[in-house]
């Protein structure tokens, strides 16, 4: 309930407003303002990265009993108190993970990966950065030098997060 209250107080031109919620027995729903162009994940996963045709694996559903937030975006300090307290930096971490998803063309949680070392998305990006900088991103060729530079900057900023 605290998360819903926090989200409902958020007001920013680039963030969709939470209008209401339902929390009745097993029925739970969040009601957001209408998004005429759909959500970001529709643009990343349903059609590929904007002008790129990324082929993505089937979406997996993961649930955690006591987790707060969305898996894959949760900062380590949120679920492991040994890393420090929760702060605005948790949001910075989540933003970085979202940008990595946009650049990497895959969800930051991929339970279907062949090796467990590929599960942690920032490590996967870091290991594959040479391929990305060699104009190859998940089999998609970056056509312009400017796109390569933008991709490089996005990766650097998101890894800083």
Tab-separated table of C-alpha atoms in Angstrom:
chain	number	residue	atom	x	y	z
A	1	UNK	CA	0.000	0.000	0.000
A	2	UNK	CA	2.926	2.338	0.674
A	3	UNK	CA	4.152	1.835	-2.893
A	4	UNK	CA	0.725	2.727	-4.301
A	5	UNK	CA	0.603	5.870	-2.158
A	6	UNK	CA	4.110	6.818	-3.274
A	7	UNK	CA	3.352	6.237	-6.961
A	8	UNK	CA	0.124	8.235	-6.752
A	9	UNK	CA	2.045	11.281	-5.444
A	10	UNK	CA	4.517	11.157	-8.340
A	11	UNK	CA	3.966	13.957	-10.827
A	12	UNK	CA	6.205	14.410	-13.858
A	13	UNK	CA	5.564	15.168	-17.517
A	14	UNK	CA	7.329	11.936	-18.572
A	15	UNK	CA	5.673	9.649	-16.014
A	16	UNK	CA	2.153	8.283	-16.388
A	17	UNK	CA	-0.058	9.221	-13.427
A	18	UNK	CA	-1.659	6.587	-11.244
A	19	UNK	CA	-5.374	7.404	-11.080
A	20	UNK	CA	-6.555	4.673	-8.737
A	21	UNK	CA	-6.196	1.127	-7.532
A	22	UNK	CA	-8.192	-1.905	-6.452
A	23	UNK	CA	-7.082	-4.124	-3.591
A	24	UNK	CA	-9.970	-6.424	-2.794
A	25	UNK	CA	-9.211	-9.987	-1.702
A	26	UNK	CA	-7.440	-11.654	-4.627
A	27	UNK	CA	-8.325	-8.861	-7.073
A	28	UNK	CA	-5.624	-6.253	-7.490
A	29	UNK	CA	-5.311	-3.606	-10.165
A	30	UNK	CA	-3.583	-0.297	-10.811
A	31	UNK	CA	-5.395	2.262	-12.968
A	32	UNK	CA	-3.139	4.628	-14.900
A	33	UNK	CA	-3.998	7.500	-17.187
A	34	UNK	CA	-4.595	6.520	-20.807
A	35	UNK	CA	-1.445	6.107	-22.914
A	36	UNK	CA	-2.542	6.615	-26.549
A	37	UNK	CA	0.720	5.226	-27.936
A	38	UNK	CA	1.015	2.348	-25.468
A	39	UNK	CA	3.731	1.596	-22.948
A	40	UNK	CA	7.502	1.491	-23.435
A	41	UNK	CA	7.635	-2.308	-23.278
A	42	UNK	CA	5.305	-2.482	-26.288
A	43	UNK	CA	7.836	-0.538	-28.325
A	44	UNK	CA	10.790	-2.575	-27.098
A	45	UNK	CA	9.332	-6.092	-27.204
A	46	UNK	CA	6.311	-6.186	-29.513
A	47	UNK	CA	7.953	-4.465	-32.470
A	48	UNK	CA	11.636	-4.568	-31.638
A	49	UNK	CA	13.738	-1.530	-30.843
A	50	UNK	CA	12.013	1.339	-32.679
A	51	UNK	CA	13.653	1.046	-36.117
A	52	UNK	CA	15.490	-2.199	-35.405
A	53	UNK	CA	14.038	-5.693	-35.753
A	54	UNK	CA	15.310	-7.415	-32.617
A	55	UNK	CA	14.203	-11.013	-32.196
A	56	UNK	CA	13.369	-11.640	-28.562
A	57	UNK	CA	12.685	-14.817	-26.663
A	58	UNK	CA	9.272	-15.588	-25.239
A	59	UNK	CA	8.452	-13.502	-22.175
A	60	UNK	CA	8.810	-15.290	-18.858
A	61	UNK	CA	6.784	-14.651	-15.753
A	62	UNK	CA	8.580	-14.515	-12.418
A	63	UNK	CA	7.041	-13.883	-9.016
A	64	UNK	CA	8.672	-13.259	-5.677
A	65	UNK	CA	6.607	-13.659	-2.528
A	66	UNK	CA	7.849	-10.724	-0.466
A	67	UNK	CA	9.530	-8.554	-3.105
A	68	UNK	CA	8.652	-4.902	-3.507
A	69	UNK	CA	9.098	-3.473	-6.970
A	70	UNK	CA	9.627	-5.227	-10.265
A	71	UNK	CA	12.182	-8.013	-10.465
A	72	UNK	CA	15.119	-7.067	-12.620
A	73	UNK	CA	14.788	-3.409	-11.705
A	74	UNK	CA	15.176	-3.765	-7.941
A	75	UNK	CA	18.434	-2.326	-6.620
A	76	UNK	CA	20.526	-4.768	-4.538
A	77	UNK	CA	20.118	-2.663	-1.376
A	78	UNK	CA	16.336	-3.091	-1.556
A	79	UNK	CA	16.455	-6.870	-1.053
A	80	UNK	CA	19.799	-7.196	0.745
A	81	UNK	CA	20.300	-4.747	3.599
A	82	UNK	CA	24.054	-5.510	3.690
A	83	UNK	CA	24.530	-3.115	0.751
A	84	UNK	CA	23.111	-0.110	2.602
A	85	UNK	CA	19.803	1.671	2.961
A	86	UNK	CA	17.181	2.311	0.321
A	87	UNK	CA	17.314	5.814	-1.180
A	88	UNK	CA	16.757	7.736	-4.409
A	89	UNK	CA	19.761	5.790	-5.719
A	90	UNK	CA	17.473	2.749	-6.019
A	91	UNK	CA	15.528	4.660	-8.677
A	92	UNK	CA	18.768	5.498	-10.481
A	93	UNK	CA	19.612	1.777	-10.562
A	94	UNK	CA	16.152	0.968	-11.973
A	95	UNK	CA	16.546	3.631	-14.656
A	96	UNK	CA	19.916	2.179	-15.662
A	97	UNK	CA	18.409	-1.293	-15.977
A	98	UNK	CA	15.629	0.060	-18.209
A	99	UNK	CA	18.155	1.787	-20.488
A	100	UNK	CA	20.200	-1.435	-20.682
A	101	UNK	CA	17.048	-3.270	-21.785
A	102	UNK	CA	16.490	-0.726	-24.536
A	103	UNK	CA	20.072	-1.011	-25.767
A	104	UNK	CA	20.475	-4.768	-25.284
A	105	UNK	CA	17.221	-5.699	-26.966
A	106	UNK	CA	16.320	-8.274	-24.332
A	107	UNK	CA	14.636	-8.272	-20.946
A	108	UNK	CA	17.000	-7.772	-18.042
A	109	UNK	CA	15.703	-11.015	-16.529
A	110	UNK	CA	16.063	-13.963	-18.870
A	111	UNK	CA	15.539	-17.279	-17.103
A	112	UNK	CA	16.089	-19.114	-20.380
A	113	UNK	CA	19.770	-18.259	-20.689
A	114	UNK	CA	22.160	-21.167	-21.066
A	115	UNK	CA	24.686	-20.042	-18.433
A	116	UNK	CA	23.938	-18.572	-15.016
A	117	UNK	CA	26.622	-15.915	-15.575
A	118	UNK	CA	24.377	-14.451	-18.283
A	119	UNK	CA	21.444	-13.954	-15.892
A	120	UNK	CA	22.737	-10.674	-14.384
A	121	UNK	CA	21.991	-8.259	-17.195
A	122	UNK	CA	24.725	-5.628	-16.595
A	123	UNK	CA	27.315	-8.436	-16.721
A	124	UNK	CA	25.781	-9.730	-19.952
A	125	UNK	CA	25.975	-6.245	-21.507
A	126	UNK	CA	29.552	-5.783	-20.277
A	127	UNK	CA	30.630	-9.151	-21.731
A	128	UNK	CA	28.954	-8.398	-25.061
A	129	UNK	CA	30.026	-4.757	-25.363
A	130	UNK	CA	32.640	-5.641	-27.997
A	131	UNK	CA	29.942	-7.155	-30.195
A	132	UNK	CA	27.769	-4.101	-29.664
A	133	UNK	CA	30.598	-1.722	-30.514
A	134	UNK	CA	31.472	-3.809	-33.576
A	135	UNK	CA	28.101	-2.765	-34.980
A	136	UNK	CA	26.365	-5.976	-33.989
A	137	UNK	CA	23.560	-5.829	-31.429
A	138	UNK	CA	21.633	-9.098	-31.063
A	139	UNK	CA	22.070	-9.740	-34.768
A	140	UNK	CA	20.997	-6.216	-35.723
A	141	UNK	CA	23.452	-4.110	-37.700
A	142	UNK	CA	23.787	-0.504	-36.593
A	143	UNK	CA	23.706	1.419	-39.833
A	144	UNK	CA	25.197	4.739	-38.857
A	145	UNK	CA	28.257	5.795	-36.923
A	146	UNK	CA	26.072	8.199	-34.964
A	147	UNK	CA	23.882	5.297	-33.779
A	148	UNK	CA	26.980	3.456	-32.596
A	149	UNK	CA	28.092	6.500	-30.597
A	150	UNK	CA	24.637	6.934	-29.048
A	151	UNK	CA	24.553	3.228	-28.167
A	152	UNK	CA	27.997	3.444	-26.551
A	153	UNK	CA	26.947	6.464	-24.470
A	154	UNK	CA	23.698	4.791	-23.393
A	155	UNK	CA	25.611	1.709	-22.240
A	156	UNK	CA	28.142	3.769	-20.290
A	157	UNK	CA	25.484	5.884	-18.559
A	158	UNK	CA	23.333	2.869	-17.719
A	159	UNK	CA	26.297	0.954	-16.265
A	160	UNK	CA	27.102	4.012	-14.132
A	161	UNK	CA	23.560	3.757	-12.762
